[in-house]
Coordinates of C-alpha atoms in Angstrom, one line a residue:
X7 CA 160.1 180.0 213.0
X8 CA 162.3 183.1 213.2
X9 CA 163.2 184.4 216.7
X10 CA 166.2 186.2 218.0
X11 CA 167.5 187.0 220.9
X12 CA 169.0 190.1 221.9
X13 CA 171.6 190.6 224.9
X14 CA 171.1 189.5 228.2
X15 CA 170.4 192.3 230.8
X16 CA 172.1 191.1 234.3
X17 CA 170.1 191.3 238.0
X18 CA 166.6 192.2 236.0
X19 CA 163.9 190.3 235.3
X20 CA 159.7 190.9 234.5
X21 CA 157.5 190.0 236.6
X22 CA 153.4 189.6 236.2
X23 CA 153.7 187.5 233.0
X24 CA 155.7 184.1 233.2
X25 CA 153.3 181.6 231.3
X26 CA 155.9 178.3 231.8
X27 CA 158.5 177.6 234.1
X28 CA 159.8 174.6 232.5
X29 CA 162.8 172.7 234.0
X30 CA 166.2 173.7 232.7
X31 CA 170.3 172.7 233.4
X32 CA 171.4 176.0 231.9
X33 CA 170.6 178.9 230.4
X34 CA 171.2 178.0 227.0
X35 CA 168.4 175.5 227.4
X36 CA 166.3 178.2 228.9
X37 CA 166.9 180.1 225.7
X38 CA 165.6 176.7 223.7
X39 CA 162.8 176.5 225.7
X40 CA 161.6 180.7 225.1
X41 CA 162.3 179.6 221.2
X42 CA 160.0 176.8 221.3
X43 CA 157.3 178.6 222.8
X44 CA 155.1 180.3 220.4
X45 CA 153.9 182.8 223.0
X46 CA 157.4 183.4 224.5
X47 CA 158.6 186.8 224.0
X48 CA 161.5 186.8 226.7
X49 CA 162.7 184.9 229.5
X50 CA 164.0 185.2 233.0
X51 CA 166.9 182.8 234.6
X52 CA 168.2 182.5 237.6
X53 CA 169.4 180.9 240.7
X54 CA 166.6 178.5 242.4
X55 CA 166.1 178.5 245.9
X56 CA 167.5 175.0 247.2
X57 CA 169.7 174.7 244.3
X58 CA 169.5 174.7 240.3
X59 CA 168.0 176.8 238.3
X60 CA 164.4 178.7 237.3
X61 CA 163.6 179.2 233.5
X62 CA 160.6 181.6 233.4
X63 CA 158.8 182.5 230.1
X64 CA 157.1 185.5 229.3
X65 CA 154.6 186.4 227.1
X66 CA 155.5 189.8 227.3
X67 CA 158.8 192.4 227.3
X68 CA 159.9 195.4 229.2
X69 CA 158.8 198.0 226.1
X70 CA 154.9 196.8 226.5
X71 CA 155.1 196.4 230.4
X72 CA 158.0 198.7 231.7
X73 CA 156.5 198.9 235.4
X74 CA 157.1 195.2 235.2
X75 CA 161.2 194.9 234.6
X76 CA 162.2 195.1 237.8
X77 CA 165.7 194.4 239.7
X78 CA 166.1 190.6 240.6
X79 CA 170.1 190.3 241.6
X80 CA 171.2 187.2 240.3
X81 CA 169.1 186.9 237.7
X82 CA 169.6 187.6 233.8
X83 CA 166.9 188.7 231.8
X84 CA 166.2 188.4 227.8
X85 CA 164.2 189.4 225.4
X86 CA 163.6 188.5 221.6
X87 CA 163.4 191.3 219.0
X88 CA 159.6 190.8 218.2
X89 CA 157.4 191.7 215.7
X90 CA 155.4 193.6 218.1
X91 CA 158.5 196.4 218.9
X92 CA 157.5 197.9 215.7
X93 CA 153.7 197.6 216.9
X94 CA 150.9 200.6 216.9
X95 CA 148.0 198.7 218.7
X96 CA 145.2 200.7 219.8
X97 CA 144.4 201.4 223.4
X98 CA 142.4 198.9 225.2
X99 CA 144.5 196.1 223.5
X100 CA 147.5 194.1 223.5
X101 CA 150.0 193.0 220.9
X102 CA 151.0 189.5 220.6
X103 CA 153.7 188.3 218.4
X104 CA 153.6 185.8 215.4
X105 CA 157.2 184.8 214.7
X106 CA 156.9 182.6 212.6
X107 CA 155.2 185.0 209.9
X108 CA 157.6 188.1 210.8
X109 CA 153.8 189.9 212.0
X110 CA 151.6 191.0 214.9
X111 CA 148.6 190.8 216.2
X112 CA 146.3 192.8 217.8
X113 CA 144.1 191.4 220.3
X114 CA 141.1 193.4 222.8
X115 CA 141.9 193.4 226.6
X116 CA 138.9 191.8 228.5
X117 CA 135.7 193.5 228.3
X118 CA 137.0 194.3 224.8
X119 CA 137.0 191.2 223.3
X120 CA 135.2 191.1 219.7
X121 CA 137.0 192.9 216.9
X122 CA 140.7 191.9 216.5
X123 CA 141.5 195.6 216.5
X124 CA 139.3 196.9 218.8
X125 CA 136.8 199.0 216.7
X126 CA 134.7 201.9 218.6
X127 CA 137.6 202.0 221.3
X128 CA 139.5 205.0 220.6
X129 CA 138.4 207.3 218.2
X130 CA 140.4 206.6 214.7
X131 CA 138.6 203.1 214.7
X132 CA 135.1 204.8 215.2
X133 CA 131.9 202.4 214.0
X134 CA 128.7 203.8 212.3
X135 CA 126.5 202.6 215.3
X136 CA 126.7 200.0 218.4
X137 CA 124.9 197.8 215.8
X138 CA 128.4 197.7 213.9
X139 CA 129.5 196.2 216.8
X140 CA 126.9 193.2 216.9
X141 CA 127.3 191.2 214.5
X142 CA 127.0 187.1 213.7
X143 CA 130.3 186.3 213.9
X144 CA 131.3 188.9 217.2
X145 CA 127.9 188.8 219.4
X146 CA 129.0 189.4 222.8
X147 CA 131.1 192.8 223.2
X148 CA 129.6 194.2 226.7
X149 CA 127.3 197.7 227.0
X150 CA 129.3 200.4 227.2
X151 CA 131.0 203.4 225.8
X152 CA 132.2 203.0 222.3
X153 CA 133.1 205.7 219.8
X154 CA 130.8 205.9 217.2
X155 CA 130.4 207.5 213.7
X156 CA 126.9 207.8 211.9
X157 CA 128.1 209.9 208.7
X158 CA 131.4 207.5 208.2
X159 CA 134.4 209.2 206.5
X160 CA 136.7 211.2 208.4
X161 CA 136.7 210.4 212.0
X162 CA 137.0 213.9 213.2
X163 CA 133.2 214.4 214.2
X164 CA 133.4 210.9 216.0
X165 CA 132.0 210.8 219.3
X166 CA 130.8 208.6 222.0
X167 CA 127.9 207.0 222.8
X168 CA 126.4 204.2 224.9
X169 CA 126.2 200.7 223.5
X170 CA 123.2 198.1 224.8
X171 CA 124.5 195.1 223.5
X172 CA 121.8 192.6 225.4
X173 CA 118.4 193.4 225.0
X174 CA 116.6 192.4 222.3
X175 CA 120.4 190.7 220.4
X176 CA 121.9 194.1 221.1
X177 CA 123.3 196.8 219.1
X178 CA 121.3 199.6 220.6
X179 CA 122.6 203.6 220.4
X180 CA 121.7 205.6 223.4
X181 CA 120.0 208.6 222.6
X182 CA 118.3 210.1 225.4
X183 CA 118.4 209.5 229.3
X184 CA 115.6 211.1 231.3
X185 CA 113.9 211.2 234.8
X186 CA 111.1 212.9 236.1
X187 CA 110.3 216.7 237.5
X188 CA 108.2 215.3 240.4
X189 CA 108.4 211.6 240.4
X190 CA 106.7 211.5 243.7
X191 CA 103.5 213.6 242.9
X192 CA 103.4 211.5 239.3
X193 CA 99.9 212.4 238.2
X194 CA 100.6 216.1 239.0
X195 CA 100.8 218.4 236.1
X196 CA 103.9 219.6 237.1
X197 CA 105.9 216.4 236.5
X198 CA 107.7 216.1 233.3
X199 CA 110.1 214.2 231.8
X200 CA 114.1 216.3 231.7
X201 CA 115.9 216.7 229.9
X202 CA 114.0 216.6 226.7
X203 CA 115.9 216.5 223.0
X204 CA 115.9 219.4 220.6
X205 CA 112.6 217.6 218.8
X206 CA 109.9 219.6 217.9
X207 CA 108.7 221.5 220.4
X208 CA 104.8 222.8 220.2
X209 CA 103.8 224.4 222.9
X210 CA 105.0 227.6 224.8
X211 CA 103.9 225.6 228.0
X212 CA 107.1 223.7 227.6
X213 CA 109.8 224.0 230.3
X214 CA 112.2 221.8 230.9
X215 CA 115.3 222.3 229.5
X216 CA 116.8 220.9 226.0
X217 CA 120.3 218.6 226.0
X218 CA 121.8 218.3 222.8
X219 CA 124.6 215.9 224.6
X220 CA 124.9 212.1 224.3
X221 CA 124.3 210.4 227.6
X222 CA 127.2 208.5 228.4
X223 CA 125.2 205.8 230.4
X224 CA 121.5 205.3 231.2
X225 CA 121.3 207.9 234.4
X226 CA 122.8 210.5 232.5
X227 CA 120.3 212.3 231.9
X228 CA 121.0 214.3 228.6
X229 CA 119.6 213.6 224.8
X230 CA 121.7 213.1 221.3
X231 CA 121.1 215.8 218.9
X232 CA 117.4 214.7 217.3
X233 CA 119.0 215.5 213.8
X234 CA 121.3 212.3 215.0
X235 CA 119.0 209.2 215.5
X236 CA 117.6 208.4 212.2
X237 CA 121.2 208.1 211.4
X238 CA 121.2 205.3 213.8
X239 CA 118.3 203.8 212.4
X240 CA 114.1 203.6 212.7
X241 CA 114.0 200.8 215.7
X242 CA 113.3 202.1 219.3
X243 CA 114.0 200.2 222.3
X244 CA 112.2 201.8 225.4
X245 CA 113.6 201.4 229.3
X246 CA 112.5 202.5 232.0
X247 CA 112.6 201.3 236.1
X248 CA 109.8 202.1 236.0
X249 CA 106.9 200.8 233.5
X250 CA 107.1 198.2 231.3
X251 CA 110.0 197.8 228.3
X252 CA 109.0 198.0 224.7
X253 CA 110.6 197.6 221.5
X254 CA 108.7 199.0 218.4
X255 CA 109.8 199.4 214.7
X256 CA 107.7 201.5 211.8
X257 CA 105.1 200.4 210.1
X258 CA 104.8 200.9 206.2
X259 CA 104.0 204.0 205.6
X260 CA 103.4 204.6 209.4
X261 CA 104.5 206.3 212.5
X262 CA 107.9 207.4 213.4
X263 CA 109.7 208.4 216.3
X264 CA 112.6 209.3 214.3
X265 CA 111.0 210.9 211.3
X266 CA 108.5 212.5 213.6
X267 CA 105.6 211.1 211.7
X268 CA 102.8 210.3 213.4
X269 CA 100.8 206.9 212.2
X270 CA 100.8 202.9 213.6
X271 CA 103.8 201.0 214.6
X272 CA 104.6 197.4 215.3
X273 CA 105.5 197.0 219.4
X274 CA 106.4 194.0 221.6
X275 CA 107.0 194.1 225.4
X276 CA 110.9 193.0 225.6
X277 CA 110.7 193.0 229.5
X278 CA 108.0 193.5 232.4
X279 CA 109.1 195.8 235.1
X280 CA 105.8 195.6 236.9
X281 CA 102.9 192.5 237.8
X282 CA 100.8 194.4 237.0
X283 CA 98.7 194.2 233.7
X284 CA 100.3 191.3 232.7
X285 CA 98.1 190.8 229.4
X286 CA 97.7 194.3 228.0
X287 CA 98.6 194.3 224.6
X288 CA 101.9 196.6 223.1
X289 CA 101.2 200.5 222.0
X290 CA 100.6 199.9 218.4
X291 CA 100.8 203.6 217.1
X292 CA 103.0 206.8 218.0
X293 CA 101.9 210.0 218.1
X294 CA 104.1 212.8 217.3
X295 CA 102.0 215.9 217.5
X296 CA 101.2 216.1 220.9
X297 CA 101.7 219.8 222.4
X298 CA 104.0 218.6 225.2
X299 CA 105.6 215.7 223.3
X300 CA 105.4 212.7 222.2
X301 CA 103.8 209.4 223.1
X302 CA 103.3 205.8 222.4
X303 CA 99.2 204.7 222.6
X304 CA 97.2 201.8 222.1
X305 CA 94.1 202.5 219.5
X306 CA 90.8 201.1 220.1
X307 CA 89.3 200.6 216.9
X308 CA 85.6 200.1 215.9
X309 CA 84.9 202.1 219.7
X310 CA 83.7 205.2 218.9
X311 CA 84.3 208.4 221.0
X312 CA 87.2 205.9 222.9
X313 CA 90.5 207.9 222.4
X314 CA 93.9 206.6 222.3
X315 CA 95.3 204.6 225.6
X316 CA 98.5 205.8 226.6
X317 CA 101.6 203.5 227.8
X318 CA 104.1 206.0 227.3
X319 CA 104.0 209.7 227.3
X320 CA 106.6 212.0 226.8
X321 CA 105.3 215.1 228.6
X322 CA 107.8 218.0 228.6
X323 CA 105.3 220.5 230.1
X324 CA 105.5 221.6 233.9
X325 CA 102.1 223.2 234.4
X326 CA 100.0 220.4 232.2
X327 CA 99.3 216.8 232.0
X328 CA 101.4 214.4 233.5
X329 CA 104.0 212.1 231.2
X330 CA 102.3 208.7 232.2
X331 CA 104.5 205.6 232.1
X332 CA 101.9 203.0 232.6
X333 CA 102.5 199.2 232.3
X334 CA 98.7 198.9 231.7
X335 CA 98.4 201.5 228.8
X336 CA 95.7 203.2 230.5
X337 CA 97.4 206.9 230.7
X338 CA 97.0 206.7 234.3
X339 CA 99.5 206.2 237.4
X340 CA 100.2 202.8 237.2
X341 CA 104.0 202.8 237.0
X342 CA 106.1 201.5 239.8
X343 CA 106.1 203.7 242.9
X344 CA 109.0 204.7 245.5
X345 CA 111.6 203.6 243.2
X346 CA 115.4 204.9 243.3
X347 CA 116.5 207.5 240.7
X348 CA 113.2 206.8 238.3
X349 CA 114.5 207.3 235.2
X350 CA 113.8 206.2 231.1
X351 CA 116.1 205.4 228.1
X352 CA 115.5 205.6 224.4
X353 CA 117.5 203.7 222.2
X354 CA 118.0 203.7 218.2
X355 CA 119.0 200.7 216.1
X356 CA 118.4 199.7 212.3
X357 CA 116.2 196.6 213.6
X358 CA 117.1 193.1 215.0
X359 CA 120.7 191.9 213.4

């Protein structure tokens, strides 16, 4: 193991980061015990209270943790020249030396744990999609803001989105945050769901205003670019606090939210928000062409002159129909009432990991 030692600094020492204090006659034995320790990176020593002395290892130095070194009289400290001077580790991580190999390391902070390097934390280590960020071997980074990538190469048009890494094994892109024009007077035609994307639009009745800005978490209420999601993949994970979540992928040939193709999908509830309606089946088809926007129905087959039954409708006029969020797919007002900042989420992925 290489590790050397530059001068000691009299009356400072670092504070915040001792990881031993082992028991020492000197401070040459001090120094032994720093180059024993793998993790040492400098040491304090000093006079003991009650007589002797006090070795204390660091795993850090006053060029990573400057607020740290402070005045101790008494006291000498020093430092090793480690690998990790010459360091350029992203934000949101820390280096750590490895002597013995001349090298460095860099590891996430908590709440960044995952990729050694931190990917989707800063914007030069952008990933294609939070699902770049779930994978077999690093499943548990938390939801959050990461900086993402769809179109790969240069990092220039990098920006950042909201990760849900839980639901569903995680790996979900944020692409739209809503809430509701009139959430207390739901069935009224003049409730809608705003912001709304920049997806088709239909109908001159259409009011509410369009967001072409990625929602940095799921009450901030503004919409990806529309040209943007299929980038992120097919998959759609639904929340709301409201109704019932649902996570539906394309059919063959079917529907799609993304493509904007209207046709049968394959749903699952991931998670009931209300008691009601307990056994209603998933929507099994999306429809695209609706005049105020889209929605997600259940199809009665074989019943004729039975239309469509609606569990989520994306209703973006103010003056007609009502954007029903209803756990029992009836297109009527059975969502949860009097609830705090009512809101939805769409979510893209390419499908489960």
């Amino acid at each position: 193991m290489k590790k050397i030692f530059v001068e000691p600094v009299p009356n400072k020492a670092l504070i915040n980061h001792v990881i031993s204090t082992p028991t020492v006659t000197s401070e040459e034995v001090c120094k032994i015990e720093c180059f024993i320790e793998m993790k040492c990176e400098s040491y304090n020593f000093g006079p003991k209270e009650g007589g002797g002395h006090v070795c204390e290892l660091s795993d850090s130095d006053a060029i990573r943790d400057p607020l740290d070194w402070i005045t101790k009289q008494g006291f000498l400290y020093v430092e090793t020249e480690n690998p990790c001077i010459k360091a350029k580790c992203p934000r949101k991580s820390r280096c750590y030396s490895d002597f013995e190999n001349d090298k460095y390391e860099c590891v996430c902070l908590p709440g960044f744990t995952g990729r050694k390097i931190c990917y989707g934390t800063i914007q030069e280590l952008a990933v294609l999609s939070c699902q770049s960020l779930s994978t077999a071997t690093h499943p548990s980074l938390p939801s959050g803001l990461y900086w993402v990538d769809p179109d790969g190469g240069s990092h220039g048009n990098a920006f950042k989105a909201y990760c849900e890494m839980e639901t569903d094994g995680g790996g979900w892109t944020l692409v739209w945050s809503y809430t509701f024009t009139d959430y207390d007077n739901f069935p009224s035609a003049s409730n809608a769901v705003c912001p709304r994307p920049n997806w088709p639009k239909e109908s001159i009745h259409i009011e509410t205003p369009v967001s072409t800005t990625p929602p940095l978490n799921e009450t901030d209420y503004n919409a990806m670019n529309f040209s943007l999601w299929k980038q992120f993949g097919s998959h759609v994970l639904i929340k709301s606090n409201i109704n019932n979540w649902i996570v539906c992928s394309p059919s063959p040939g079917g529907g799609s939210l993304v493509d904007w193709n209207s046709g049968d999908v394959s749903c699952k509830i991931s998670k009931f928000v209300s008691g009601d309606c307990l056994q209603t089946p998933p929507p099994s088809h999306f429809n695209g062409g609706g005049h105020c926007g889209p929605a997600f129905t259940l199809n009665v087959p074989g019943v004729p002159g039975v239309p469509d039954l609606t569990y989520y409708s994306f209703d973006c006029c103010t003056g007609m129909r009502a954007p029903w969020h209803d756990p029992c797919g009836n297109g009527m007002d059975n969502g949860l009432k009097n609830v705090e900042n009512p809101h939805g989420n769409i979510f893209i992925r390419r499908g489960r990991n």
